[in-house]
Amino acid sequence: MFSYLTLVHGIHKFMENVLSVTTANKRIDILRNNIQDLQIIDESHRPTSLTNSNIGVSVTFKDVVYRVANKKLLRIPKLNIQAGETIAITGTGSRLIVPLICRMFPLNQGVVSLNQIDLTQLNIAQLMEQVGVVPWDPKAAGISIGNFLNPDGKIPSDQINNVLIEVKLFESVARLTNKIDDMVDRLSLGDRQLLCLARCYLRKPALLILEQIHPNVIDIVNAAVKQKFAEQTVIIVASHEVQYRNICERLINLDTL
């Protein structure tokens, strides 16, 4: 027979599920937004056969499911992206593409592969050498623009200046009090995305992932994809794929897979 205790227990379990999903989403947002985690990662090396290359890598999703507290947040039954292909991805769970490929959470089931190699078998440091990310809201507290672009100090200053000019960021940096020694968080959202793009220019990753590009810089990013990343694999996580129709070979809606 239904009782007050049954009702209380049911509400308690429901709130546990809600809090689990909320906590997971917040954790993913924190990881995704921190561009240090996405682009400067190191760990003990493990053997892997992924080849370092300036040309694109193939990306395969097979039977991928990610859920929290029985709530399915991402489902990709089958998706093959060819090396050198540029695609836009929309639909439910598309915001999880970046943390998924960057191995920020384990899947409940399925496999994601680069060049037919399961991501879980790849060294994180080498994976991040192959993957460049322009997050939707990049953050890098306490890091200067110069250190973000050139963490080991090996890139000549004239090369960095040329890249800043190419991505239309040179003037914004020049207006800062301390120029390239100023902090990343002094830049606007759009300029921080361009800064991530500039880092990708310098690193030449085999896979470039663009996430929800700000309208103010979308033309600059689109031009870069066509001119500088024509041989790389490019995944664009978008809310409105119409903005990328002229640069994409395919438009993928996860809800229709």
PDB file of C-alpha atoms in Angstrom, residues 13-179:
ATOM      1  CA  LYS A  13      15.946   8.793  -5.261  1.00  0.00           C
ATOM      2  CA  PHE A  14      14.692  11.255  -7.859  1.00  0.00           C
ATOM      3  CA  MET A  15      16.796  14.062  -6.345  1.00  0.00           C
ATOM      4  CA  GLU A  16      19.831  11.767  -6.245  1.00  0.00           C
ATOM      5  CA  ASN A  17      19.468  11.181  -9.977  1.00  0.00           C
ATOM      6  CA  VAL A  18      18.991  14.880 -10.717  1.00  0.00           C
ATOM      7  CA  LEU A  19      22.027  15.828  -8.634  1.00  0.00           C
ATOM      8  CA  SER A  20      24.132  13.110 -10.292  1.00  0.00           C
ATOM      9  CA  VAL A  21      23.317  14.415 -13.770  1.00  0.00           C
ATOM     10  CA  THR A  22      23.838  18.039 -12.699  1.00  0.00           C
ATOM     11  CA  THR A  23      27.174  17.248 -11.071  1.00  0.00           C
ATOM     12  CA  ALA A  24      28.353  15.321 -14.137  1.00  0.00           C
ATOM     13  CA  ASN A  25      27.376  18.159 -16.469  1.00  0.00           C
ATOM     14  CA  LYS A  26      29.150  20.736 -14.286  1.00  0.00           C
ATOM     15  CA  ARG A  27      32.260  18.566 -14.148  1.00  0.00           C
ATOM     16  CA  ILE A  28      32.279  18.242 -17.935  1.00  0.00           C
ATOM     17  CA  ASP A  29      31.768  22.011 -18.351  1.00  0.00           C
ATOM     18  CA  ILE A  30      34.699  22.734 -16.028  1.00  0.00           C
ATOM     19  CA  LEU A  31      36.966  20.348 -17.920  1.00  0.00           C
ATOM     20  CA  ARG A  32      35.859  21.579 -21.327  1.00  0.00           C
ATOM     21  CA  ASN A  33      36.274  25.252 -20.463  1.00  0.00           C
ATOM     22  CA  ASN A  34      39.813  24.886 -19.119  1.00  0.00           C
ATOM     23  CA  ILE A  35      42.009  25.111 -22.199  1.00  0.00           C
ATOM     24  CA  GLN A  36      45.018  23.979 -20.184  1.00  0.00           C
ATOM     25  CA  ASP A  37      43.296  20.625 -19.657  1.00  0.00           C
ATOM     26  CA  LEU A  38      42.388  20.444 -23.340  1.00  0.00           C
ATOM     27  CA  GLN A  39      45.707  21.471 -24.838  1.00  0.00           C
ATOM     28  CA  ILE A  40      48.527  21.054 -22.287  1.00  0.00           C
ATOM     29  CA  ILE A  41      48.191  17.536 -20.888  1.00  0.00           C
ATOM     30  CA  ASP A  42      50.921  15.156 -19.795  1.00  0.00           C
ATOM     31  CA  GLU A  43      51.081  11.722 -18.165  1.00  0.00           C
ATOM     32  CA  SER A  44      53.373   8.700 -18.068  1.00  0.00           C
ATOM     33  CA  HIS A  45      53.871   7.368 -21.572  1.00  0.00           C
ATOM     34  CA  ARG A  46      52.293   4.162 -22.738  1.00  0.00           C
ATOM     35  CA  PRO A  47      53.079   2.520 -26.087  1.00  0.00           C
ATOM     36  CA  THR A  48      50.890   3.533 -28.990  1.00  0.00           C
ATOM     37  CA  SER A  49      51.125   3.313 -32.758  1.00  0.00           C
ATOM     38  CA  LEU A  50      49.319   6.564 -33.553  1.00  0.00           C
ATOM     39  CA  THR A  51      51.525   8.331 -36.073  1.00  0.00           C
ATOM     40  CA  ASN A  52      52.308  12.017 -35.624  1.00  0.00           C
ATOM     41  CA  SER A  53      51.307  13.662 -38.887  1.00  0.00           C
ATOM     42  CA  ASN A  54      50.354  17.043 -40.285  1.00  0.00           C
ATOM     43  CA  ILE A  55      47.574  15.456 -42.313  1.00  0.00           C
ATOM     44  CA  GLY A  56      44.216  14.463 -40.903  1.00  0.00           C
ATOM     45  CA  VAL A  57      43.301  11.354 -38.963  1.00  0.00           C
ATOM     46  CA  SER A  58      40.166   9.278 -39.354  1.00  0.00           C
ATOM     47  CA  VAL A  59      37.681   9.380 -36.463  1.00  0.00           C
ATOM     48  CA  THR A  60      35.238   6.538 -35.789  1.00  0.00           C
ATOM     49  CA  PHE A  61      32.374   6.333 -33.290  1.00  0.00           C
ATOM     50  CA  LYS A  62      30.831   2.876 -32.833  1.00  0.00           C
ATOM     51  CA  ASP A  63      27.920   2.040 -30.497  1.00  0.00           C
ATOM     52  CA  VAL A  64      28.826   5.021 -28.298  1.00  0.00           C
ATOM     53  CA  VAL A  65      26.599   5.658 -25.269  1.00  0.00           C
ATOM     54  CA  TYR A  66      27.209   7.943 -22.313  1.00  0.00           C
ATOM     55  CA  ARG A  67      24.658   8.138 -19.519  1.00  0.00           C
ATOM     56  CA  VAL A  68      24.517   9.427 -15.953  1.00  0.00           C
ATOM     57  CA  ALA A  69      21.984   8.073 -13.448  1.00  0.00           C
ATOM     58  CA  ASN A  70      20.157   6.249 -16.264  1.00  0.00           C
ATOM     59  CA  LYS A  71      19.809   9.501 -18.221  1.00  0.00           C
ATOM     60  CA  LYS A  72      21.260   9.090 -21.712  1.00  0.00           C
ATOM     61  CA  LEU A  73      23.296  12.206 -22.548  1.00  0.00           C
ATOM     62  CA  LEU A  74      24.977  11.007 -25.741  1.00  0.00           C
ATOM     63  CA  ARG A  75      24.289   8.304 -28.306  1.00  0.00           C
ATOM     64  CA  ILE A  76      26.224   7.739 -31.543  1.00  0.00           C
ATOM     65  CA  PRO A  77      25.446   4.305 -33.048  1.00  0.00           C
ATOM     66  CA  LYS A  78      27.855   4.673 -35.962  1.00  0.00           C
ATOM     67  CA  LEU A  79      29.770   7.599 -37.429  1.00  0.00           C
ATOM     68  CA  ASN A  80      32.862   7.449 -39.631  1.00  0.00           C
ATOM     69  CA  ILE A  81      34.798  10.638 -40.364  1.00  0.00           C
ATOM     70  CA  GLN A  82      37.423  10.314 -43.077  1.00  0.00           C
ATOM     71  CA  ALA A  83      40.938  11.703 -42.690  1.00  0.00           C
ATOM     72  CA  GLY A  84      41.006  15.254 -44.035  1.00  0.00           C
ATOM     73  CA  GLU A  85      37.216  15.638 -43.925  1.00  0.00           C
ATOM     74  CA  THR A  86      35.462  18.699 -42.471  1.00  0.00           C
ATOM     75  CA  ILE A  87      32.075  18.076 -40.856  1.00  0.00           C
ATOM     76  CA  ALA A  88      29.636  19.945 -38.621  1.00  0.00           C
ATOM     77  CA  ILE A  89      27.869  18.102 -35.790  1.00  0.00           C
ATOM     78  CA  THR A  90      24.629  19.225 -34.141  1.00  0.00           C
ATOM     79  CA  GLY A  91      21.961  17.603 -31.994  1.00  0.00           C
ATOM     80  CA  THR A  92      21.586  16.082 -28.543  1.00  0.00           C
ATOM     81  CA  GLY A  93      24.917  15.419 -26.867  1.00  0.00           C
ATOM     82  CA  SER A  94      27.017  17.329 -29.397  1.00  0.00           C
ATOM     83  CA  ARG A  95      28.517  19.436 -26.594  1.00  0.00           C
ATOM     84  CA  LEU A  96      30.064  16.244 -25.206  1.00  0.00           C
ATOM     85  CA  ILE A  97      32.174  15.649 -28.337  1.00  0.00           C
ATOM     86  CA  VAL A  98      35.149  17.653 -27.043  1.00  0.00           C
ATOM     87  CA  PRO A  99      35.417  16.039 -23.583  1.00  0.00           C
ATOM     88  CA  LEU A 100      34.693  12.642 -25.160  1.00  0.00           C
ATOM     89  CA  ILE A 101      37.575  12.816 -27.633  1.00  0.00           C
ATOM     90  CA  CYS A 102      39.833  14.355 -24.972  1.00  0.00           C
ATOM     91  CA  ARG A 103      39.049  11.353 -22.727  1.00  0.00           C
ATOM     92  CA  MET A 104      37.589  13.419 -19.901  1.00  0.00           C
ATOM     93  CA  PHE A 105      35.046  10.747 -18.999  1.00  0.00           C
ATOM     94  CA  PRO A 106      34.659   7.005 -19.606  1.00  0.00           C
ATOM     95  CA  LEU A 107      31.942   5.736 -21.912  1.00  0.00           C
ATOM     96  CA  ASN A 108      29.240   3.396 -20.657  1.00  0.00           C
ATOM     97  CA  GLN A 109      29.622   1.484 -23.896  1.00  0.00           C
ATOM     98  CA  GLY A 110      31.116   1.794 -27.344  1.00  0.00           C
ATOM     99  CA  VAL A 111      34.431   2.796 -28.872  1.00  0.00           C
ATOM    100  CA  VAL A 112      35.899   6.011 -30.268  1.00  0.00           C
ATOM    101  CA  SER A 113      38.941   5.526 -32.495  1.00  0.00           C
ATOM    102  CA  LEU A 114      41.549   7.667 -34.230  1.00  0.00           C
ATOM    103  CA  ASN A 115      43.108   5.935 -37.229  1.00  0.00           C
ATOM    104  CA  GLN A 116      41.409   2.702 -36.074  1.00  0.00           C
ATOM    105  CA  ILE A 117      43.080   2.928 -32.641  1.00  0.00           C
ATOM    106  CA  ASP A 118      40.806   2.931 -29.581  1.00  0.00           C
ATOM    107  CA  LEU A 119      41.217   6.217 -27.682  1.00  0.00           C
ATOM    108  CA  THR A 120      41.604   4.332 -24.406  1.00  0.00           C
ATOM    109  CA  GLN A 121      44.767   2.722 -25.803  1.00  0.00           C
ATOM    110  CA  LEU A 122      46.373   6.061 -26.611  1.00  0.00           C
ATOM    111  CA  ASN A 123      48.816   8.002 -24.491  1.00  0.00           C
ATOM    112  CA  ILE A 124      47.091  11.224 -23.336  1.00  0.00           C
ATOM    113  CA  ALA A 125      50.148  13.361 -24.106  1.00  0.00           C
ATOM    114  CA  GLN A 126      50.402  12.028 -27.651  1.00  0.00           C
ATOM    115  CA  LEU A 127      46.629  12.265 -28.106  1.00  0.00           C
ATOM    116  CA  MET A 128      46.779  15.960 -27.257  1.00  0.00           C
ATOM    117  CA  GLU A 129      49.586  16.425 -29.762  1.00  0.00           C
ATOM    118  CA  GLN A 130      47.173  15.201 -32.424  1.00  0.00           C
ATOM    119  CA  VAL A 131      44.077  17.087 -31.245  1.00  0.00           C
ATOM    120  CA  GLY A 132      43.639  20.869 -31.295  1.00  0.00           C
ATOM    121  CA  VAL A 133      40.591  22.394 -29.616  1.00  0.00           C
ATOM    122  CA  VAL A 134      38.896  25.777 -29.857  1.00  0.00           C
ATOM    123  CA  PRO A 135      36.412  25.570 -26.943  1.00  0.00           C
ATOM    124  CA  TRP A 136      33.184  27.550 -26.820  1.00  0.00           C
ATOM    125  CA  ASP A 137      34.340  29.484 -23.714  1.00  0.00           C
ATOM    126  CA  PRO A 138      38.113  29.108 -23.289  1.00  0.00           C
ATOM    127  CA  LYS A 139      39.632  29.857 -19.895  1.00  0.00           C
ATOM    128  CA  ALA A 140      43.275  29.881 -18.827  1.00  0.00           C
ATOM    129  CA  ALA A 141      43.528  31.715 -15.511  1.00  0.00           C
ATOM    130  CA  GLY A 142      46.996  32.921 -14.563  1.00  0.00           C
ATOM    131  CA  ILE A 143      48.600  32.185 -17.932  1.00  0.00           C
ATOM    132  CA  SER A 144      50.032  34.862 -20.196  1.00  0.00           C
ATOM    133  CA  ILE A 145      49.213  35.001 -23.890  1.00  0.00           C
ATOM    134  CA  GLY A 146      52.857  34.359 -24.730  1.00  0.00           C
ATOM    135  CA  ASN A 147      53.152  31.337 -22.446  1.00  0.00           C
ATOM    136  CA  PHE A 148      49.939  29.871 -23.780  1.00  0.00           C
ATOM    137  CA  LEU A 149      51.147  30.116 -27.374  1.00  0.00           C
ATOM    138  CA  ASN A 150      54.734  29.159 -26.631  1.00  0.00           C
ATOM    139  CA  PRO A 151      54.881  27.135 -23.382  1.00  0.00           C
ATOM    140  CA  ASP A 152      58.393  25.790 -23.939  1.00  0.00           C
ATOM    141  CA  GLY A 153      59.804  29.019 -25.423  1.00  0.00           C
ATOM    142  CA  LYS A 154      61.045  27.304 -28.588  1.00  0.00           C
ATOM    143  CA  ILE A 155      58.962  29.230 -31.143  1.00  0.00           C
ATOM    144  CA  PRO A 156      60.585  32.416 -32.536  1.00  0.00           C
ATOM    145  CA  SER A 157      58.766  35.644 -31.638  1.00  0.00           C
ATOM    146  CA  ASP A 158      58.413  36.663 -35.287  1.00  0.00           C
ATOM    147  CA  GLN A 159      56.568  33.401 -36.021  1.00  0.00           C
ATOM    148  CA  ILE A 160      54.172  34.064 -33.140  1.00  0.00           C
ATOM    149  CA  ASN A 161      53.579  37.623 -34.373  1.00  0.00           C
ATOM    150  CA  ASN A 162      52.860  36.347 -37.882  1.00  0.00           C
ATOM    151  CA  VAL A 163      50.318  33.850 -36.558  1.00  0.00           C
ATOM    152  CA  LEU A 164      48.598  36.544 -34.482  1.00  0.00           C
ATOM    153  CA  ILE A 165      48.363  38.657 -37.630  1.00  0.00           C
ATOM    154  CA  GLU A 166      46.938  35.737 -39.621  1.00  0.00           C
ATOM    155  CA  VAL A 167      44.146  35.093 -37.116  1.00  0.00           C
ATOM    156  CA  LYS A 168      43.384  38.843 -36.826  1.00  0.00           C
ATOM    157  CA  LEU A 169      44.424  38.939 -33.175  1.00  0.00           C
ATOM    158  CA  PHE A 170      47.593  41.033 -33.352  1.00  0.00           C
ATOM    159  CA  GLU A 171      45.856  44.394 -32.844  1.00  0.00           C
ATOM    160  CA  SER A 172      43.835  43.159 -29.862  1.00  0.00           C
ATOM    161  CA  VAL A 173      47.009  41.927 -28.162  1.00  0.00           C
ATOM    162  CA  ALA A 174      48.897  45.118 -29.047  1.00  0.00           C
ATOM    163  CA  ARG A 175      46.234  47.203 -27.273  1.00  0.00           C
ATOM    164  CA  LEU A 176      46.788  45.396 -23.972  1.00  0.00           C
ATOM    165  CA  THR A 177      48.976  47.115 -21.370  1.00  0.00           C
ATOM    166  CA  ASN A 178      51.543  44.318 -21.248  1.00  0.00           C
ATOM    167  CA  LYS A 179      50.989  43.153 -24.825  1.00  0.00           C
TER     168      LYS A 179
END
